[in-house]
Coordinates of C-alpha atoms in Angstrom, one line a residue:
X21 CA 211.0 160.3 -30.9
X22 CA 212.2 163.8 -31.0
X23 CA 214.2 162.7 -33.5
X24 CA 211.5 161.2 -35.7
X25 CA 209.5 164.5 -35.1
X26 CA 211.9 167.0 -36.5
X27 CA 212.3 164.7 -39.1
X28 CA 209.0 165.1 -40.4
X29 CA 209.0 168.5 -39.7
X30 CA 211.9 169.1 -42.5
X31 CA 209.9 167.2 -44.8
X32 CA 206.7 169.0 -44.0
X33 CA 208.9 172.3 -45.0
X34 CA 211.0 170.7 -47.6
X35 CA 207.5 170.0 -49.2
X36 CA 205.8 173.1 -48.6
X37 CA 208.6 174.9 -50.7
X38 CA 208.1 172.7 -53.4
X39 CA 204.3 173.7 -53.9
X40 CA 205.1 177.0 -53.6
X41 CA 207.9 177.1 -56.1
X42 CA 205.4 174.5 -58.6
X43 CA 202.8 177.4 -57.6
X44 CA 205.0 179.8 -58.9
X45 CA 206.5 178.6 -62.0
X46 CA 202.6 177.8 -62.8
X47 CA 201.0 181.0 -62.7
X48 CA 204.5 182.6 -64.1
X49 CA 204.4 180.1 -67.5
X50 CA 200.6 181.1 -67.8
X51 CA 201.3 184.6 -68.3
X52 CA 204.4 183.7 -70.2
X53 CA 202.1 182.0 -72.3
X54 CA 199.1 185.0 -72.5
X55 CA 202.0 187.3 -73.6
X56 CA 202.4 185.4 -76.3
X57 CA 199.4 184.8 -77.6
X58 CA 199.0 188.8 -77.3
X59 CA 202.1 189.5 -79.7
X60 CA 201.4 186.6 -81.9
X61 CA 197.3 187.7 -82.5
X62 CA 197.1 190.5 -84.7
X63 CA 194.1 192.8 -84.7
X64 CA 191.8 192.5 -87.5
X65 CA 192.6 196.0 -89.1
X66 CA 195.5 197.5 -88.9
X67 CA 195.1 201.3 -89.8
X68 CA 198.5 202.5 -89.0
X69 CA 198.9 204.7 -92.3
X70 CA 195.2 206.1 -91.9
X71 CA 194.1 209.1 -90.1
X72 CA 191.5 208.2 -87.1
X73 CA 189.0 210.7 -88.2
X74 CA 188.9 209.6 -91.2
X75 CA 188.2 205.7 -90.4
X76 CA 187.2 205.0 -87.1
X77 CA 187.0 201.2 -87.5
X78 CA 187.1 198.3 -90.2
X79 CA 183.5 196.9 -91.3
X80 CA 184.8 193.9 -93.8
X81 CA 188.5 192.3 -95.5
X82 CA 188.1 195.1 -98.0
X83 CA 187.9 197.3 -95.8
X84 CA 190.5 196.9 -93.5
X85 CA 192.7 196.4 -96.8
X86 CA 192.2 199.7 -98.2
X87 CA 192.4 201.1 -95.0
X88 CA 196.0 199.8 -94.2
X89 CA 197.3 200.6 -97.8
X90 CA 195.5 204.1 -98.0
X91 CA 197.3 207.7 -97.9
X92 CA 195.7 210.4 -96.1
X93 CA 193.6 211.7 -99.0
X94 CA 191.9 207.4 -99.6
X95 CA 193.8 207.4 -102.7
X96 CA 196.1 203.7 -103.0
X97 CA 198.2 202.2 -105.1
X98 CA 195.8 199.0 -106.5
X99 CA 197.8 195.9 -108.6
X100 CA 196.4 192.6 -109.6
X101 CA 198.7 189.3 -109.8
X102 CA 198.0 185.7 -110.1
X103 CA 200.3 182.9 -109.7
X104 CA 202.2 183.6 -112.7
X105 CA 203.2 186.7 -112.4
X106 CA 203.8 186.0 -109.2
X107 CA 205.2 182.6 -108.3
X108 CA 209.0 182.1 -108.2
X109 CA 210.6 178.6 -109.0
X110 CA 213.7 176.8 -109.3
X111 CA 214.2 177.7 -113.2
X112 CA 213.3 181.4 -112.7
X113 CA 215.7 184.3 -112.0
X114 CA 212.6 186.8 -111.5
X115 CA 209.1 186.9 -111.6
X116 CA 206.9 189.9 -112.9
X117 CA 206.3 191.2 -109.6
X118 CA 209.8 191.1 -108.4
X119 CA 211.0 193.2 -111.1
X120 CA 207.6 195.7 -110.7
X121 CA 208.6 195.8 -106.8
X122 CA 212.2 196.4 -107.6
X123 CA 211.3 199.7 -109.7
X124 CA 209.8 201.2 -107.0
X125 CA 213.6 200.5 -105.1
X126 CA 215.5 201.9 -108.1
X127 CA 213.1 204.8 -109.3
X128 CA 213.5 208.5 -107.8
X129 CA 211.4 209.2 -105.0
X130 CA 209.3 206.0 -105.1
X131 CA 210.0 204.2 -102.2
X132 CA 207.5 205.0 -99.6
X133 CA 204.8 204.5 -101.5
X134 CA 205.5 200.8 -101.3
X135 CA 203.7 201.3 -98.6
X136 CA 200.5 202.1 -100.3
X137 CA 200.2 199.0 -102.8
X138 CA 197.3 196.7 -102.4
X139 CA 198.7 193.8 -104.0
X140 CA 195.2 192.0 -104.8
X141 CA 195.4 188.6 -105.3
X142 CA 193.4 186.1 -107.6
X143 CA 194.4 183.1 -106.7
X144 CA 196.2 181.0 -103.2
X145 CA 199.6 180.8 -104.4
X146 CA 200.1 184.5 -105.0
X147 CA 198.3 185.5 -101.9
X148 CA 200.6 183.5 -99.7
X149 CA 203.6 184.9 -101.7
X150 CA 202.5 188.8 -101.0
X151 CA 202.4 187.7 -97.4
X152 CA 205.7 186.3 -97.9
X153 CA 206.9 190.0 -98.7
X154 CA 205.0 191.6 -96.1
X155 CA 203.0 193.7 -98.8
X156 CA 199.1 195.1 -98.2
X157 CA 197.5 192.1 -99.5
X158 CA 193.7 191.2 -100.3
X159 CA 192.4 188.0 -101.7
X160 CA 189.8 188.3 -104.3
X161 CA 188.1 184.9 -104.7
X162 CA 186.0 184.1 -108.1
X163 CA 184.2 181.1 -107.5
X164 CA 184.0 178.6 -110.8
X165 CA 187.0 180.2 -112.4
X166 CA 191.0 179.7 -111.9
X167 CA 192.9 182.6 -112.2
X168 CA 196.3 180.9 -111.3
X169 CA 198.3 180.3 -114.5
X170 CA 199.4 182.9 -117.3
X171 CA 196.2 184.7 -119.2
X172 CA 197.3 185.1 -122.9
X173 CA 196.8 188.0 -124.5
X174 CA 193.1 188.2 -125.8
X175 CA 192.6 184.6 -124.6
X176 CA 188.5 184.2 -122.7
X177 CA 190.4 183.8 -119.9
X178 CA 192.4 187.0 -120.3
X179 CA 189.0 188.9 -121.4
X180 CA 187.5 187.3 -117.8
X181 CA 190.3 187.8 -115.6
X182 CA 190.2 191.8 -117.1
X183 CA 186.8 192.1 -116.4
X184 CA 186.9 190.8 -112.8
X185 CA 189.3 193.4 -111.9
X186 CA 187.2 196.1 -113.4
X187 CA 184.2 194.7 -111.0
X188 CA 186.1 195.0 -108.5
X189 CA 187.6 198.2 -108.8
X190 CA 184.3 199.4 -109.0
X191 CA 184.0 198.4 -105.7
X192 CA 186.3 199.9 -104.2
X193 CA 185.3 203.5 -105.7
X194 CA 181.4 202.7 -104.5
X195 CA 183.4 202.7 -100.9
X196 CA 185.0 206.2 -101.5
X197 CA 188.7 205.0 -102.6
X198 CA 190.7 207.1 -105.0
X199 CA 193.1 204.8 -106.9
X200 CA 195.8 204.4 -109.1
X201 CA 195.9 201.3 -110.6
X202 CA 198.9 199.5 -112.0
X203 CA 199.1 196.4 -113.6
X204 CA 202.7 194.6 -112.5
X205 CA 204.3 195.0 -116.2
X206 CA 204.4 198.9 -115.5
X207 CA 208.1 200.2 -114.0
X208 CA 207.7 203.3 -111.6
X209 CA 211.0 205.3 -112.1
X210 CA 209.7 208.3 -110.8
X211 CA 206.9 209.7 -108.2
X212 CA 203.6 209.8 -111.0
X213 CA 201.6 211.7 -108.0
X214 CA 204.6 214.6 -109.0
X215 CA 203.0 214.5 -112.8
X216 CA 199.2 213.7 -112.1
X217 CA 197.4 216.8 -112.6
X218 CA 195.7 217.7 -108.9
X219 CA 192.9 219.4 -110.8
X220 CA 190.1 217.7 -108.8
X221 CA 188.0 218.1 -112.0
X222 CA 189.8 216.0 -113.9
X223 CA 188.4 212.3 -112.7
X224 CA 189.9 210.2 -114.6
X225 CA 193.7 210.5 -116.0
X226 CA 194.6 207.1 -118.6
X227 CA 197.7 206.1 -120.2
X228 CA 197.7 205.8 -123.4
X229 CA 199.7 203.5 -125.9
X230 CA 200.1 206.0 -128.7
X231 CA 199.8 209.9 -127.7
X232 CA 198.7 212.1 -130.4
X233 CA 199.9 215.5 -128.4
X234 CA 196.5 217.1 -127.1
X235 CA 195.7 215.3 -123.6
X236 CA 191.9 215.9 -123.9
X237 CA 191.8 214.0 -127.3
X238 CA 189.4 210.9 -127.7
X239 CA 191.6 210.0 -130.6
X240 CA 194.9 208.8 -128.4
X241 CA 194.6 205.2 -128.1
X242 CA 194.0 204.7 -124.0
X243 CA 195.8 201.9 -121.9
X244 CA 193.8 200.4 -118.5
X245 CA 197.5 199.7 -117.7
X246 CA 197.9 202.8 -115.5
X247 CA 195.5 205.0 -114.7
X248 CA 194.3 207.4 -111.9
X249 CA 190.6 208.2 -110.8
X250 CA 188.9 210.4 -108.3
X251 CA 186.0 208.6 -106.6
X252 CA 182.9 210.5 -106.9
X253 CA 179.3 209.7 -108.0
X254 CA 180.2 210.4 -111.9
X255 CA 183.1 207.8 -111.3
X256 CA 180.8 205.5 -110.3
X257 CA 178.0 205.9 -113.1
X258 CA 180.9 205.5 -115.6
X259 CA 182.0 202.2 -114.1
X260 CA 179.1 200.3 -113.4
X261 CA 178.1 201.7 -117.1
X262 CA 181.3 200.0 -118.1
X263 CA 180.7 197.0 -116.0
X264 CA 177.6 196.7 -117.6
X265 CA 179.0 196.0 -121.1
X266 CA 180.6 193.0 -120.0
X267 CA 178.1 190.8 -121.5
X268 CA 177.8 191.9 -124.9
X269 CA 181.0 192.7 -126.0
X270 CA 182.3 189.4 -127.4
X271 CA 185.9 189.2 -128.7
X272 CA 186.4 192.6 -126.5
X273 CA 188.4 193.0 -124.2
X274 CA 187.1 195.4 -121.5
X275 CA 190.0 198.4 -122.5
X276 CA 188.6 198.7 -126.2
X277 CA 185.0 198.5 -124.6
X278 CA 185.8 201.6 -122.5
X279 CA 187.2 203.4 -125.5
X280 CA 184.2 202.3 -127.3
X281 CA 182.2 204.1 -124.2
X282 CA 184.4 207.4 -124.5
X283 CA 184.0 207.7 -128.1
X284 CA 180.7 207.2 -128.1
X285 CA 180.0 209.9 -125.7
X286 CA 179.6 209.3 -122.2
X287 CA 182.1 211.0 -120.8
X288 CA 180.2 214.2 -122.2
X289 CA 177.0 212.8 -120.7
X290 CA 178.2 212.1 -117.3
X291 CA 180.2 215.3 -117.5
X292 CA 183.8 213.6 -116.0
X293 CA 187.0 215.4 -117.4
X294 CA 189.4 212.8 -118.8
X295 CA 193.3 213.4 -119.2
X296 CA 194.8 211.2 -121.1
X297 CA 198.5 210.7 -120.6
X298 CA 201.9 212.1 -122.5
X299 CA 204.3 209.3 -123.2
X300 CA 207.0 211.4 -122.7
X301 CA 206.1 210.9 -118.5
X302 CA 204.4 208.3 -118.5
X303 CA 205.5 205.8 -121.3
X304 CA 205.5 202.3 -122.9
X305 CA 206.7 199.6 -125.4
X306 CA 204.0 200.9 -127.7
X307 CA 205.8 204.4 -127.5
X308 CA 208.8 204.6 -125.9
X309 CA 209.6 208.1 -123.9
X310 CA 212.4 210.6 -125.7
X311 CA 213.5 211.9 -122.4
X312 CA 215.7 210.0 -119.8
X313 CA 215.0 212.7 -117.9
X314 CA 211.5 213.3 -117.7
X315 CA 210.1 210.0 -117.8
X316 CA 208.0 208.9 -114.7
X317 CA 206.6 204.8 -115.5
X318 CA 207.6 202.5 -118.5
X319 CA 204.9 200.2 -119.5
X320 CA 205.4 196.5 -121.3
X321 CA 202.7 197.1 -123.8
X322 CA 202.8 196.2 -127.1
X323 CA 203.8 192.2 -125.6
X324 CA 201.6 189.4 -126.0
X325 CA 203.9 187.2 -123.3
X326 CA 204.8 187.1 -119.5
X327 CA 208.4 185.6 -120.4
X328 CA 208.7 188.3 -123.2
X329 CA 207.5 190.9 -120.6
X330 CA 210.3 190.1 -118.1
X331 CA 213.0 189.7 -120.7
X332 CA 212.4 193.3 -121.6
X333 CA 211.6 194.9 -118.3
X334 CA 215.0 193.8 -117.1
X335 CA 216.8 195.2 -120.2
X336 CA 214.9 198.4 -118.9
X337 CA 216.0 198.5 -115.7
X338 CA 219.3 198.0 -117.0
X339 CA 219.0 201.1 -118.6
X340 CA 218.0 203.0 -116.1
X341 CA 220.6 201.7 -114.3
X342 CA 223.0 203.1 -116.9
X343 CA 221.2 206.5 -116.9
X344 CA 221.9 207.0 -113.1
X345 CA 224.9 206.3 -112.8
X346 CA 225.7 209.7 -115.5
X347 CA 227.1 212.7 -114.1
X348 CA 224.6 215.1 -112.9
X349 CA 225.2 217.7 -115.5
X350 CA 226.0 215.5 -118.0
X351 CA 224.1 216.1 -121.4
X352 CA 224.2 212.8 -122.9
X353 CA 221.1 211.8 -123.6
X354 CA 220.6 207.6 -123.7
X355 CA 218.5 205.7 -126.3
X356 CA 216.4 202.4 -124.8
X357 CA 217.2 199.5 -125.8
X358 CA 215.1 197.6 -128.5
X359 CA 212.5 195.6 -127.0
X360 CA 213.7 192.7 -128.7
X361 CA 211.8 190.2 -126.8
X362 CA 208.3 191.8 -127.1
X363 CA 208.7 192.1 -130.7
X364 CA 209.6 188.8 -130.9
X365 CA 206.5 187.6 -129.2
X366 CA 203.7 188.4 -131.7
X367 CA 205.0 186.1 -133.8
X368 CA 203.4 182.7 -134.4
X369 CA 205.7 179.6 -133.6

C-alpha cells in the first residue's frame, strides 16, 4: 500500500514537471513568435534620410516615398521605368536600368545619392524588380493603359506614357518636392548638384540636346531628359499650364510642347528664370562633351531604340572606364567612341 502510494506520488510529480515545462515552452515560442512578427512588419514610412522637423509623419504612398528618398533640402532624385527598361531575362546581359544604376557606382562622387532615387514604376514587373534591388520605389498605376513593354520613339504610347510622368511630377511639386529628374538612358559620371547653379532664382535648369553657348537662350533645343526644378508657386503654374496642353497637341510629344510654351512666352509671364544646360557638363548623343574632364551626365539622345540605347551606353562606360584608369596628370585627352548603334537606329529596316 505504501508502496502503491509513493508510486503515484512520483507520477503526480513526474506529471507536474511536464505541465510546467509544456507551460514554459508555450509562452517562450509565443514571444519567439511576436518577435518575429515585430522584425518582419515594417512601418509604413520609413523616414530615415529625413529630418523630423521637417516631416513629422507620412499622410499617403507618395508621401512616405518622397520622404524616404528625400535630402535634407526635399529635393530627390525622380526616374521612371517600365518593364522594359527594366526586366532582365535569360537572353539579356543588361537592362537599361542596370547600366543607369551602374553609373552612379563608376562616376566620381555619385554614390550616396543612390540613396535619393525614387525609382517610380509604371507597371508590376518593374516594381517588383526595384524591390528586388532594395531601391526607393513607388508604383504609379494608370488604369486603362499598359505601360509594360518598350514605348517607341514618338509612338501614342510613347507621347502617353511622357505625359503621365509630367502629371505626375506635377504632383509631386504641388507637395513641396524639389526634383531632379532623370530618365534611365542618362549616365551620372559626376556629382550634377556640384554644377547646378544654387541660385534659388533660377527654377528651372534643362538639358538641352544642342547648346548654342548662352544658358538663358530660348533658341537651345531643351531635353526633359535631365532637368532640375525648385518647387515654388510659379513651378507649379508652369506645370499644370503644361499639363494642360496635353489635349491639344497631337503628334507632340509633351518636350516640344514645353518648348512651344517657353517660346511663346510664359516663362516671362510667370516670371521663372530658366537655365538651360552646357553640354560640355552635362552632355549627350545629340552633342557629345569635348572634355573628359569636365563632363558631369551623358545622355542617349539622339536614339530611337532601347537595344540601341544599351549598346551605346555600354561603349560609354567603357570609356570612361578607359579615362580613369589615366594617370592623374596625364594630358591626353580621349575622344568617345562613335555611337554606332544609335545612329544605326533611325534607319528604317
Amino acid at each position: 500500500m505504501d508502496n502503491a502510494k509513493q508510486t503515484f506520488g512520483s507520477l503526480a510529480v513526474v506529471l507536474s514537471l511536464l505541465l510546467a515545462v509544456f507551460i514554459l515552452l508555450f509562452h517562450w515560442s509565443s514571444s519567439i513568435s511576436n518577435e518575429l512578427v515585430l522584425i518582419h512588419k515594417e512601418p509604413s514610412c520609413k523616414q530615415s534620410n529625413v529630418n523630423t522637423s521637417d516631416i513629422e509623419e507620412c499622410g499617403d504612398s507618395l508621401d512616405c516615398a518622397l520622404a524616404k528618398a528625400s535630402m535634407g533640402n526635399k529635393t530627390v532624385i525622380i526616374a521612371v521605368v517600365n518593364r522594359a527598361y527594366a526586366e532582365q531575362d535569360v537572353e539579356s546581359e543588361s537592362t537599361m536600368l542596370d547600366i543607369f544604376l551602374s553609373s552612379f557606382w563608376l562616376g566620381e562622387g555619385t554614390r550616396y545619392l543612390i540613396n535619393h532615387i525614387l525609382l517610380v514604376a509604371v507597371d508590376q514587373i518593374s516594381y517588383e524588380r526595384c524591390q528586388f534591388l532594395k531601391m526607393n520605389c513607388f508604383r504609379l498605376e494608370t488604369d486603362g493603359v499598359d505601360f509594360e513593354g518598350e514605348k517607341v520613339y514618338m509612338s501614342q504610347d510613347f507621347i502617353k506614357m511622357m505625359w503621365r510622368r509630367t502629371q505626375f511630377l506635377l504632383e509631386v511639386l504641388k507637395r513641396g518636392y524639389n526634383f531632379v529628374f532623370t530618365d534611365t538612358d542618362v549616365m551620372w559620371l559626376r556629382n550634377p548638384f556640384t554644377r547646378l547653379s544654387k541660385n534659388v532664382t533660377e527654377e528651372l535648369q534643362m538639358s538641352t540636346d544642342m547648346y548654342n553657348g548662352d544658358p538663358w537662350s530660348k533658341e537651345n533645343l531643351l531635353n526633359t531628359g535631365f532637368y532640375f526644378v525648385r518647387s515654388n508657386n510659379k513651378t507649379v503654374s508652369l506645370f499644370e499650364t503644361w499639363y494642360g496642353r496635353k489635349d491639344n497637341s497631337t503628334g507632340k510629344k509633351e518636350q516640344d510642347v514645353l518648348l512651344d510654351l517657353i517660346r511663346g512666352g510664359i516663362i516671362e509671364q510667370l516670371q521663372i528664370r530658366v537655365r538651360f544646360l552646357d553640354t560640355l557638363y552635362f552632355s549627350g548623343f545629340c552633342q557629345d562633351s569635348k572634355d573628359f574632364r569636365a563632363v558631369t551626365t551623358v545622355h542617349a539622345n539622339c536614339c530611337r531604340s532601347i537595344n540601341a540605347k544599351v549598346a551605346d551606353m555600354k561603349v560609354v562606360l567603357s570609356d570612361w572606364k578607359r579615362f580613369k584608369r589615366l594617370e592623374p596628370n596625364s594630358t591626353v585627352n580621349p575622344q568617345w567612341t562613335k555611337h554606332h548603334w544609335c545612329q544605326q537606329s533611325w534607319r528604317k529596316t
